[in-house]
CSV table of N, CA and C in Angstrom, one decimal:
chain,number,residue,atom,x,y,z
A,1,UNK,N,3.9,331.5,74.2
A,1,UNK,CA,2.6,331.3,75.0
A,1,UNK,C,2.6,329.8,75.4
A,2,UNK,N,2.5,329.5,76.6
A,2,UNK,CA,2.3,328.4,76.8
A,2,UNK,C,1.4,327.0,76.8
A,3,UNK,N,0.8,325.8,76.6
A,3,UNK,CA,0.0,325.3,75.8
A,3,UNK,C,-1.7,326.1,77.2
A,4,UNK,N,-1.2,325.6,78.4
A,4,UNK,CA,-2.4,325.9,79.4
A,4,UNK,C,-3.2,327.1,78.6
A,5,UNK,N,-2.5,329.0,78.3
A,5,UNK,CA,-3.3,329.8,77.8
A,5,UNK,C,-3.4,329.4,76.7
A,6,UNK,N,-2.7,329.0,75.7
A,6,UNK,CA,-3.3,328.5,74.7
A,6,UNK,C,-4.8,328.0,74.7
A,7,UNK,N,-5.0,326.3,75.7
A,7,UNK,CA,-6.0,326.0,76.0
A,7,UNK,C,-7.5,326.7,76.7
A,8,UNK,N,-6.6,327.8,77.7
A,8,UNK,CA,-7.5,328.4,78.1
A,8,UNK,C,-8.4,329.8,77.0
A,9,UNK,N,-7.8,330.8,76.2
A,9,UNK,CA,-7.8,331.3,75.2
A,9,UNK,C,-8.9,330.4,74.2
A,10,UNK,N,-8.8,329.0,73.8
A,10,UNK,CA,-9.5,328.2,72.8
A,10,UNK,C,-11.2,328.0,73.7
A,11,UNK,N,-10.9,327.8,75.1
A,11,UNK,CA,-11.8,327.5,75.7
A,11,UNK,C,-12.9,328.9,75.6
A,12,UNK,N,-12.1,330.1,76.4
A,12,UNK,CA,-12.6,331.3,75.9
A,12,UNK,C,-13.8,331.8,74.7
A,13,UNK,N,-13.1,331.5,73.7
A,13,UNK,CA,-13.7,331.7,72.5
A,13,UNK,C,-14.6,331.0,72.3
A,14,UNK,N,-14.4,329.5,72.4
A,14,UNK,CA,-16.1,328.7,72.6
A,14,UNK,C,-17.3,329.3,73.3
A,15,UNK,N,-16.8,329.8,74.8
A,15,UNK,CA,-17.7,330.4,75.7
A,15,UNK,C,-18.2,331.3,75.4
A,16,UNK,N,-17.2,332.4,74.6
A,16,UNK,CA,-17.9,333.6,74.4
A,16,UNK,C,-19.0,333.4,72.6
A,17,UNK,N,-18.3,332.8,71.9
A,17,UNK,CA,-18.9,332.8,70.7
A,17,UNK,C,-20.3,332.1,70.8
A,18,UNK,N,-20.2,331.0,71.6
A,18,UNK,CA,-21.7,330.2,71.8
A,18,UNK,C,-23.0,331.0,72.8
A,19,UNK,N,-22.2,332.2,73.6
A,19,UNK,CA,-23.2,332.5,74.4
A,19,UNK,C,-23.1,334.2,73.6
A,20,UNK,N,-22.9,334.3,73.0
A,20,UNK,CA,-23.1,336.0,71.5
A,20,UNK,C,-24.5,335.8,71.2
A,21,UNK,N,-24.7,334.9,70.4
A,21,UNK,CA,-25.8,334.5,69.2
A,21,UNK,C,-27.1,334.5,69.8
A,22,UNK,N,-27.2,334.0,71.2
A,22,UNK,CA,-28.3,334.1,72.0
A,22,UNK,C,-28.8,335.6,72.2
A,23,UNK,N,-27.4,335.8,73.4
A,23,UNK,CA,-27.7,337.6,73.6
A,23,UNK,C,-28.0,338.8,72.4
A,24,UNK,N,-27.3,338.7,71.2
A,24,UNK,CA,-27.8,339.1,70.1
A,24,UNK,C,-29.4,339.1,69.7
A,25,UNK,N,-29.7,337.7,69.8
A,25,UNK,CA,-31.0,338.1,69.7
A,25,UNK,C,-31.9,338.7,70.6
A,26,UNK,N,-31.8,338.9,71.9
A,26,UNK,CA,-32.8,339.3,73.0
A,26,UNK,C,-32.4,340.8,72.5
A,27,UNK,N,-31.2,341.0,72.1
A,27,UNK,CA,-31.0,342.9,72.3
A,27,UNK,C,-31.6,343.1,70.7
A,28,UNK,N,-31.3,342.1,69.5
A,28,UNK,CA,-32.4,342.6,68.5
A,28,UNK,C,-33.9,342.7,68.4
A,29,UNK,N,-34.4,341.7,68.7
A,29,UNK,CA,-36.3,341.6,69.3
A,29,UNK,C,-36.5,342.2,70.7
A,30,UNK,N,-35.5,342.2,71.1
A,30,UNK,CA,-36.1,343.2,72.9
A,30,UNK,C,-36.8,342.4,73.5
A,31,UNK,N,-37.4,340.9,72.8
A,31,UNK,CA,-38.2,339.9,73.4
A,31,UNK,C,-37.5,339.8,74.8
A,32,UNK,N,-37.8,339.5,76.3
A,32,UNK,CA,-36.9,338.8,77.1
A,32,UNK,C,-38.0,338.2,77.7
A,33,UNK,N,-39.1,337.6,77.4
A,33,UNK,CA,-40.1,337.1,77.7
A,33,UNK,C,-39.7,335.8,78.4
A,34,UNK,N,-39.3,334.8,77.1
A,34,UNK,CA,-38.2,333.6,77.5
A,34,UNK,C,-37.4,333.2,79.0
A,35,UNK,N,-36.8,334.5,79.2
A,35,UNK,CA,-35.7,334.2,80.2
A,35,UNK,C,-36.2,334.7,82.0
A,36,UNK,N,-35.9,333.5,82.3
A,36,UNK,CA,-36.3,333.5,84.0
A,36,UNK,C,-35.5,334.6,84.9
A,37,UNK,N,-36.1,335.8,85.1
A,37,UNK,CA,-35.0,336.9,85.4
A,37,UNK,C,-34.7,336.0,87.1
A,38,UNK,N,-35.0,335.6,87.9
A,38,UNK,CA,-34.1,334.9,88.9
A,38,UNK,C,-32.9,333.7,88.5
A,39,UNK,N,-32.6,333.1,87.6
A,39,UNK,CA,-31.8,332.6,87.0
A,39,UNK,C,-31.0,333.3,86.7
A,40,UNK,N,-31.4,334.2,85.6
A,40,UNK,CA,-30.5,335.1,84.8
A,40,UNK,C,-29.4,335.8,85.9
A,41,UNK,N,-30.4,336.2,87.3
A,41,UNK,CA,-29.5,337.3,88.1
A,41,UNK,C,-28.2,336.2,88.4
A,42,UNK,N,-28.5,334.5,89.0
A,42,UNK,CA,-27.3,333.9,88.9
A,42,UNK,C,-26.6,334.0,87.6
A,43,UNK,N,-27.0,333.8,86.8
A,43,UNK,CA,-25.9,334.1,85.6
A,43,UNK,C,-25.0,335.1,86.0
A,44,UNK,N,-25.5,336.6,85.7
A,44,UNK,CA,-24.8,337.7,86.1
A,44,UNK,C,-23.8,337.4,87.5
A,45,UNK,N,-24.2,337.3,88.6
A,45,UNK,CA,-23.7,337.0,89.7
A,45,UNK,C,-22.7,336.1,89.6
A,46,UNK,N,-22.7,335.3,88.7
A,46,UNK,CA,-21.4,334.2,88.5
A,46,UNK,C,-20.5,334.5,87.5
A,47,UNK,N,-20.9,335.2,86.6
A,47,UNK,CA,-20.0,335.6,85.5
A,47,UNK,C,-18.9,336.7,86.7
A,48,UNK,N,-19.4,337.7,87.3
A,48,UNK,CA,-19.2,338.8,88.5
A,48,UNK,C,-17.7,338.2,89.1
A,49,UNK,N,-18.1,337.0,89.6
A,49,UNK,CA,-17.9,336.1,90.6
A,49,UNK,C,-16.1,335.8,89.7
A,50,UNK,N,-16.7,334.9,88.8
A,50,UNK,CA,-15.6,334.4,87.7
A,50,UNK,C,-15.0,335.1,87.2
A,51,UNK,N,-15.3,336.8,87.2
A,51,UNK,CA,-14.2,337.5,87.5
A,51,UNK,C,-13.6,337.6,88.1
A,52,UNK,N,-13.8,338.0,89.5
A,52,UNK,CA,-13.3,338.7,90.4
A,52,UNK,C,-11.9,337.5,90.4
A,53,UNK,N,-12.7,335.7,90.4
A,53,UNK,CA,-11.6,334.8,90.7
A,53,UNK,C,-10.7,335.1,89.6
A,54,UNK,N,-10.7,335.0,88.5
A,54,UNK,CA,-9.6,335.3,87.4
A,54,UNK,C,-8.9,336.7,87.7
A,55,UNK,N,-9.4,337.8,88.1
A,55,UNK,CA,-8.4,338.8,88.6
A,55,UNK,C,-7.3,338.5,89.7
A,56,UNK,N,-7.9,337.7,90.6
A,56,UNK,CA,-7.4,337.3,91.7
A,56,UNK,C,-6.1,335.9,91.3
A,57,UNK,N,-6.6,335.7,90.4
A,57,UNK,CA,-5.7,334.5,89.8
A,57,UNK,C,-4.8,335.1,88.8
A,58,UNK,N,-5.4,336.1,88.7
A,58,UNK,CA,-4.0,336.9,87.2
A,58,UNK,C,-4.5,336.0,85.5
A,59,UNK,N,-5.7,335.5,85.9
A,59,UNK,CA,-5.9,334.4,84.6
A,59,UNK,C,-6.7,335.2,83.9
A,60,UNK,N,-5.8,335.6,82.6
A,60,UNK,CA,-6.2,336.4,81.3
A,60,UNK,C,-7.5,336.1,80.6
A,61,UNK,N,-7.3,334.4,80.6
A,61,UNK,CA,-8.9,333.8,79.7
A,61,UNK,C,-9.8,334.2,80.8
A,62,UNK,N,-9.4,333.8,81.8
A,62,UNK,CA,-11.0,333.6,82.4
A,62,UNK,C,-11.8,335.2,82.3
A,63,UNK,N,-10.3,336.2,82.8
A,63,UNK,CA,-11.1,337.5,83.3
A,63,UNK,C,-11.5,338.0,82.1
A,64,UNK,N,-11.0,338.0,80.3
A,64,UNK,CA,-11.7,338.4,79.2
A,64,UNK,C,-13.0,337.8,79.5
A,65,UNK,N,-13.4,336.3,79.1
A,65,UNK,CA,-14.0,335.9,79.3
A,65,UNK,C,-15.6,336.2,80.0
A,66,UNK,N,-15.3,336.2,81.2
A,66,UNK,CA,-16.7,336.5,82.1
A,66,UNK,C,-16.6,338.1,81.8
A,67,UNK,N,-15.8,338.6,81.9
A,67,UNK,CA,-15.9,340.3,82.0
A,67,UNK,C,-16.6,340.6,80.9
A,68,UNK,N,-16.4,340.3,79.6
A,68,UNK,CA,-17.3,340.1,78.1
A,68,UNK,C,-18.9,339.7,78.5
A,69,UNK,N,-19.0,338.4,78.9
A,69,UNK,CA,-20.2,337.8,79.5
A,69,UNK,C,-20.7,338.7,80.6
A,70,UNK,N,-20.2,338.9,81.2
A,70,UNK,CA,-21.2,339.5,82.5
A,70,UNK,C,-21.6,340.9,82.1
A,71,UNK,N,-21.1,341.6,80.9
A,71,UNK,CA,-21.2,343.0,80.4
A,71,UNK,C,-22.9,342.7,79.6
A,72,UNK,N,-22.6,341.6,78.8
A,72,UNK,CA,-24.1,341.4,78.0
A,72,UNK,C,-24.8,340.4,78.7
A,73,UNK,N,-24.5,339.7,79.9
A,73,UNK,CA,-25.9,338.8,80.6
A,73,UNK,C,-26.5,340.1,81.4
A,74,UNK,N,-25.4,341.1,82.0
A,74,UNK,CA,-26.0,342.5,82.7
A,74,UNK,C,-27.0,343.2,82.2
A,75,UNK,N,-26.7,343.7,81.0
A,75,UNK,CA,-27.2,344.6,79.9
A,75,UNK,C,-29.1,344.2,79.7
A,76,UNK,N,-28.7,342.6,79.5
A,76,UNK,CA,-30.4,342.1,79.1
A,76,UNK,C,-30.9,341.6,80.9
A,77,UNK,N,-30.5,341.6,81.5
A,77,UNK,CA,-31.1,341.3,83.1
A,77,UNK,C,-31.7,343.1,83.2
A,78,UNK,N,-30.9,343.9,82.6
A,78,UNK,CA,-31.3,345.3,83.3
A,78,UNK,C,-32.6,345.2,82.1
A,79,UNK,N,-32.9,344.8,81.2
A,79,UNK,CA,-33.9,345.2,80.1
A,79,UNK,C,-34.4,344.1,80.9
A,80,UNK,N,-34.9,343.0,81.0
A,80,UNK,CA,-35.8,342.1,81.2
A,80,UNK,C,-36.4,342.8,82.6
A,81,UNK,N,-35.2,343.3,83.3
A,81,UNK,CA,-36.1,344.1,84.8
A,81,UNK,C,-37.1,345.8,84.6
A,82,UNK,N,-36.4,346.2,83.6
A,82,UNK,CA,-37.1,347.5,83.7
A,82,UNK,C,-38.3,347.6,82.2
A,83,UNK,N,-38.4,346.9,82.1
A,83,UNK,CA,-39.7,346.7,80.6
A,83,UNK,C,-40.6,345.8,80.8
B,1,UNK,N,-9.0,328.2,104.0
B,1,UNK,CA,-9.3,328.3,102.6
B,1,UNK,C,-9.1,329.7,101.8
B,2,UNK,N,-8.5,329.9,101.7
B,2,UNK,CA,-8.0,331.3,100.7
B,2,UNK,C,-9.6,331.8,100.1
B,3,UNK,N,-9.5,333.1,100.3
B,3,UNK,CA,-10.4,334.1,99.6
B,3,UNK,C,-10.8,333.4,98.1
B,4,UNK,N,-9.9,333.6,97.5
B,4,UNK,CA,-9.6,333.4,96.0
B,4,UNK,C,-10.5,332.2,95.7
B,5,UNK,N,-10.5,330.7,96.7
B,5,UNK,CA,-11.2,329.5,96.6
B,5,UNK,C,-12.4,329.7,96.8
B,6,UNK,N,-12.9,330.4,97.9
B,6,UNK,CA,-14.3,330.8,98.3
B,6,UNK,C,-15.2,332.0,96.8
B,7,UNK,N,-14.4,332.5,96.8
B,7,UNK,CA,-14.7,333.6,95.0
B,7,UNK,C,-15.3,332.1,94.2
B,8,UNK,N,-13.9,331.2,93.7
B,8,UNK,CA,-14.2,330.4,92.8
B,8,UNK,C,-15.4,329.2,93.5
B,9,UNK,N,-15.7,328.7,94.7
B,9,UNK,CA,-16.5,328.1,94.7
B,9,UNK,C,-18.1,328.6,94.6
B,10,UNK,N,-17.9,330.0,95.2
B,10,UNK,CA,-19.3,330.7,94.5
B,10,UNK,C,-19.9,330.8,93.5
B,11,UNK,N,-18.7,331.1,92.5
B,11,UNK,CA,-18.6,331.4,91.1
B,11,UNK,C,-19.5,330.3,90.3
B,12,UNK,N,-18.2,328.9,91.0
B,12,UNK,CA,-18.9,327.4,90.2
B,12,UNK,C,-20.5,327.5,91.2
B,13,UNK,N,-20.6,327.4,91.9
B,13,UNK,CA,-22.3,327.2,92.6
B,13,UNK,C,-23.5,327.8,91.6
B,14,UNK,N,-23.1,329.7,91.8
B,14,UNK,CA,-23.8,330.3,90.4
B,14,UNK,C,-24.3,329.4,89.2
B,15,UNK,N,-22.8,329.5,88.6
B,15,UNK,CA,-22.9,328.7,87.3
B,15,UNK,C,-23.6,327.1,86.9
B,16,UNK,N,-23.5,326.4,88.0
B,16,UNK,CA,-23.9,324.8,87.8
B,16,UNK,C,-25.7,325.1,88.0
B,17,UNK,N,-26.1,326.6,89.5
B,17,UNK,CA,-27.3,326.6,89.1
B,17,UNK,C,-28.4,327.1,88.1
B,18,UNK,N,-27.4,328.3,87.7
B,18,UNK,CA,-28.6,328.2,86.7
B,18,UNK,C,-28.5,327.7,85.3
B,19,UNK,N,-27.3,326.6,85.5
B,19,UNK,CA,-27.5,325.7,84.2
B,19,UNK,C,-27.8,324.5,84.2
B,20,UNK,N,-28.4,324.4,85.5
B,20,UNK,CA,-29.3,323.1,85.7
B,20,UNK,C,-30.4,323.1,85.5
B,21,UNK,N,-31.4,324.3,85.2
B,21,UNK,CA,-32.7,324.0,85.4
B,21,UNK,C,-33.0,323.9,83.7
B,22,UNK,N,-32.7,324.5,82.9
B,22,UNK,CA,-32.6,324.3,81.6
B,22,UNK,C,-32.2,322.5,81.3
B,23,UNK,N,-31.1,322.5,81.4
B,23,UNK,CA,-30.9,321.0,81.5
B,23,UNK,C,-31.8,320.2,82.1
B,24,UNK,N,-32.2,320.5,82.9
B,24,UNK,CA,-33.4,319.4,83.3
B,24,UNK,C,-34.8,319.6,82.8
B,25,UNK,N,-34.8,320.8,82.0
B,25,UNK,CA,-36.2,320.9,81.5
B,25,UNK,C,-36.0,319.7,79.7
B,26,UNK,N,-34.9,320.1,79.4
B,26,UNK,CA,-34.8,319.1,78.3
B,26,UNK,C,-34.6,317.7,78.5
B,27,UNK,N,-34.2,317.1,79.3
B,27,UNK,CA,-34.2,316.1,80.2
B,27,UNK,C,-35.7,315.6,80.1
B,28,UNK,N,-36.1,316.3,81.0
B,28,UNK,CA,-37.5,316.3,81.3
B,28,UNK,C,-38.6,315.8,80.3
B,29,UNK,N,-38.5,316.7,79.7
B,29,UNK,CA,-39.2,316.8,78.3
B,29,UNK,C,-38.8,315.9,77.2
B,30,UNK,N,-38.0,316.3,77.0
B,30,UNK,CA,-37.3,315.8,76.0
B,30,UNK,C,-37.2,316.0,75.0
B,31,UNK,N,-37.5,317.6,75.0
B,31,UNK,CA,-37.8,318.4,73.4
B,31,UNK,C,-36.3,319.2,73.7
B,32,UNK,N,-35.9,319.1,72.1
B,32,UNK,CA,-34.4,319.9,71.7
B,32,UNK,C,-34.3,320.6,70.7
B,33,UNK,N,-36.0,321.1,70.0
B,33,UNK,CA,-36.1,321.4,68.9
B,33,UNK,C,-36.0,322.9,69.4
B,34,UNK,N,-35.3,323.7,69.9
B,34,UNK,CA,-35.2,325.2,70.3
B,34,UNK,C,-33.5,324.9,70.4
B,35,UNK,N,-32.8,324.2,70.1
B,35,UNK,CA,-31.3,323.5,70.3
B,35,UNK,C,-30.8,323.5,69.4
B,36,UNK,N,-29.9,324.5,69.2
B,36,UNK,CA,-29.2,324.6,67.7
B,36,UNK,C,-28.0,324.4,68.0
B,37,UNK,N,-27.6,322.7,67.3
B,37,UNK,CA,-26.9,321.7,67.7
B,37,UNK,C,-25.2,322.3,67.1
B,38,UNK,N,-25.2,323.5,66.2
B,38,UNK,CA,-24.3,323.8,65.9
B,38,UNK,C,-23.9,324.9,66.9
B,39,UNK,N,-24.1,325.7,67.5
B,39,UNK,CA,-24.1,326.5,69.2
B,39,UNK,C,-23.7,325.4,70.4
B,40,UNK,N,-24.8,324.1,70.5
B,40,UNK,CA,-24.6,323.5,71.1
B,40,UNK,C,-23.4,322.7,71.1
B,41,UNK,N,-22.7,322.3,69.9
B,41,UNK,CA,-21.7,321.5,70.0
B,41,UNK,C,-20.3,322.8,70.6
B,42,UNK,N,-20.2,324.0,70.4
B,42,UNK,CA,-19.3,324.8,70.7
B,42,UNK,C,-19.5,325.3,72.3
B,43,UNK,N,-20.9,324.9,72.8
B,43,UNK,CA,-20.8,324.8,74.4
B,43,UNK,C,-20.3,323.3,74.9
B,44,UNK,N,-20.7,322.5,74.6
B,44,UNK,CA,-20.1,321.7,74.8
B,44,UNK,C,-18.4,321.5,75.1
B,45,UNK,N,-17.8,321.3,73.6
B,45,UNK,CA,-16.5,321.7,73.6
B,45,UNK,C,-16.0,322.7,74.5
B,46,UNK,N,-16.4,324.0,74.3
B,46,UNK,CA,-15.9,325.0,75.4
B,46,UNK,C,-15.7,324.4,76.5
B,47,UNK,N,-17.3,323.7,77.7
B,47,UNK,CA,-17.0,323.4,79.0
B,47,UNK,C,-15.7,322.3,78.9
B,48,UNK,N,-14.9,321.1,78.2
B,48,UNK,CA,-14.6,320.5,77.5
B,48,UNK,C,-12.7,321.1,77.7
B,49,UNK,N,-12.9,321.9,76.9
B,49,UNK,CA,-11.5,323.1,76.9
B,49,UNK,C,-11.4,323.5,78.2
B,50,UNK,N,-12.5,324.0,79.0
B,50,UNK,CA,-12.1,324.8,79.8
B,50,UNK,C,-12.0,323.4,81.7
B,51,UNK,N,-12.7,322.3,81.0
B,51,UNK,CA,-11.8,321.8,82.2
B,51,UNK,C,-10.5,321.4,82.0
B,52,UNK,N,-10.1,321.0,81.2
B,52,UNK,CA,-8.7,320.6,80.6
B,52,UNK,C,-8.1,321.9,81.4
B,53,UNK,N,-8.2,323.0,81.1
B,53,UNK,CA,-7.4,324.3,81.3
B,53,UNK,C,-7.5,324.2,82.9
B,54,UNK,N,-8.7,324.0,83.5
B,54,UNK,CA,-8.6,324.0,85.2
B,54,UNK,C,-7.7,322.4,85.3
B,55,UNK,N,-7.5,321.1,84.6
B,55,UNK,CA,-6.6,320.4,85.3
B,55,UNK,C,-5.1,320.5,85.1
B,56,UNK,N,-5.2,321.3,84.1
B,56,UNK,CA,-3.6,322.2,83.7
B,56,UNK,C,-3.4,322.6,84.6
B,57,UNK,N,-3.9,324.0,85.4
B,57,UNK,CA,-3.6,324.8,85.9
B,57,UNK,C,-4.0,324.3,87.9
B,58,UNK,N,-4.5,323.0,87.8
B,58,UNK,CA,-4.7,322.4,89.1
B,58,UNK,C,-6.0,323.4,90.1
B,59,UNK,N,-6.7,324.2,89.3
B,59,UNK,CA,-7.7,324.8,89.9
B,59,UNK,C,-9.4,324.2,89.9
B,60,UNK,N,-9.3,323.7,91.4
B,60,UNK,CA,-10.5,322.8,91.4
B,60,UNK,C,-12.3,323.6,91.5
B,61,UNK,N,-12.0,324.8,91.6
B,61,UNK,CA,-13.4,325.3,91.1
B,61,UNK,C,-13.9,325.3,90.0
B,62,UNK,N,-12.8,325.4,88.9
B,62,UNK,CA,-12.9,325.2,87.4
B,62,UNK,C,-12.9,323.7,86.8
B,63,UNK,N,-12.1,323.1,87.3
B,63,UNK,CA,-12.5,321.3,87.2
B,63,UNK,C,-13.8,321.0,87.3
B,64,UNK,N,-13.9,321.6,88.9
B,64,UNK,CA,-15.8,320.7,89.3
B,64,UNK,C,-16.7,321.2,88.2
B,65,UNK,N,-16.8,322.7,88.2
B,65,UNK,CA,-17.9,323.7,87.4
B,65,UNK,C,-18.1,322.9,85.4
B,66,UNK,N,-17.0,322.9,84.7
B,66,UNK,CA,-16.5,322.8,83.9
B,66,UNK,C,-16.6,321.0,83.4
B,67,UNK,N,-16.7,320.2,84.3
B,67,UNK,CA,-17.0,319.1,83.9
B,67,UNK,C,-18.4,318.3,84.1
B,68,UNK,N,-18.6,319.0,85.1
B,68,UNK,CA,-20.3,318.6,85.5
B,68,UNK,C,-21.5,319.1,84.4
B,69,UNK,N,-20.8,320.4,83.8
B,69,UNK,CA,-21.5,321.1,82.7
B,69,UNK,C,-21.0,320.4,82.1
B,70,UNK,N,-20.0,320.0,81.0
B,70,UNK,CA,-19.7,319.2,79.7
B,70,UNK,C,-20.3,317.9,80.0
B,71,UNK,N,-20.3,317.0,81.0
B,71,UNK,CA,-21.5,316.0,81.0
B,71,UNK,C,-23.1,316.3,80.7
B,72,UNK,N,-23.5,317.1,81.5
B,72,UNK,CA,-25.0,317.6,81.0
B,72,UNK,C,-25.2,318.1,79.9
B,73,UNK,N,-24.5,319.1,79.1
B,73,UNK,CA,-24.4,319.6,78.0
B,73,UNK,C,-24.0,318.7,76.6
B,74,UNK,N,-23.2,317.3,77.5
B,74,UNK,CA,-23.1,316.1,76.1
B,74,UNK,C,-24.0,315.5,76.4
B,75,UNK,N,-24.8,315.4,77.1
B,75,UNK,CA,-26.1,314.3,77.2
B,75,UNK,C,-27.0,314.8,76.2
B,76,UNK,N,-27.1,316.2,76.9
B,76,UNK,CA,-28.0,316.6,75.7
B,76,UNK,C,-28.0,316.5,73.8
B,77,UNK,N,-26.4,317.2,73.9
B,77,UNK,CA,-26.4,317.3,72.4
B,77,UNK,C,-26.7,315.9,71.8
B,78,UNK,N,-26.0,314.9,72.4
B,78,UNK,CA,-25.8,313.3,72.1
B,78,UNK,C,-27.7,313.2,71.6
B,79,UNK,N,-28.3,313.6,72.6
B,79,UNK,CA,-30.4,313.5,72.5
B,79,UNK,C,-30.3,314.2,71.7
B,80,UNK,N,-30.1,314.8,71.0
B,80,UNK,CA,-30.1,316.3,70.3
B,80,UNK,C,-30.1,315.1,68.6
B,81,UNK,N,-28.7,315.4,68.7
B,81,UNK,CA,-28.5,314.3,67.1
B,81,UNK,C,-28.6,312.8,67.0
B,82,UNK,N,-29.4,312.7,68.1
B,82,UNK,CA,-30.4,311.1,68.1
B,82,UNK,C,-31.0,311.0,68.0
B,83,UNK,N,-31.9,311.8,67.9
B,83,UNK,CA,-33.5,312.0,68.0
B,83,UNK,C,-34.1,312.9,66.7
């Protein structure tokens, strides 16, 4: 493996592990009071986005990455819209 | 401009907006006591990792997105463990 995935993979794991702990909690308290569902839909929409680029680019971190992320920023955007 | 650039400039536009307004609310304010500096320092680092990986890999949607966030994201933490 070469150092770039290496780096990109380390990067990965920051992104995803720092943005878990948050989403964990909205889907444990169901709270979504906090979060600005117009914002949030950019979140989703960029995570979407930062896939499609990483498919398009064949780039492994990026498309784990957002595809992970955009599955749980989705999940609480659809609870913050229908509750 | 290749498809693929226009994806990733979307992508980064998404992403820098809706992580500006948070950022500028603690700016703003100046309260970081909802900032758990140990989350925070693994965003940080992430944005951090993951431009290193966009100047590896010479991809400048990932550069711009990825460093503009690790500056706002170390300003903060930096107010975070100074305060």
């Amino acid at each position: 493996m070469d150092t770039t995935l290496i780096v990109g993979y380390l990067a990965s794991a920051c992104s995803v592990t720092s943005f878990v702990p948050q989403v964990w909690k909205v889907l444990k308290t169901g709270d979504t009071a906090a979060i600005s569902a117009r914002m949030y839909t950019l979140t989703v929409v960029g995570f979407a986005l930062w896939s499609a680029f990483g498919i398009l680019k064949q780039e492994w971190p990026i498309i784990l990455t957002n595809s992970i992320c955009f599955f749980l920023s989705g999940f609480i955007l659809i609870k913050k819209l229908w509750t």
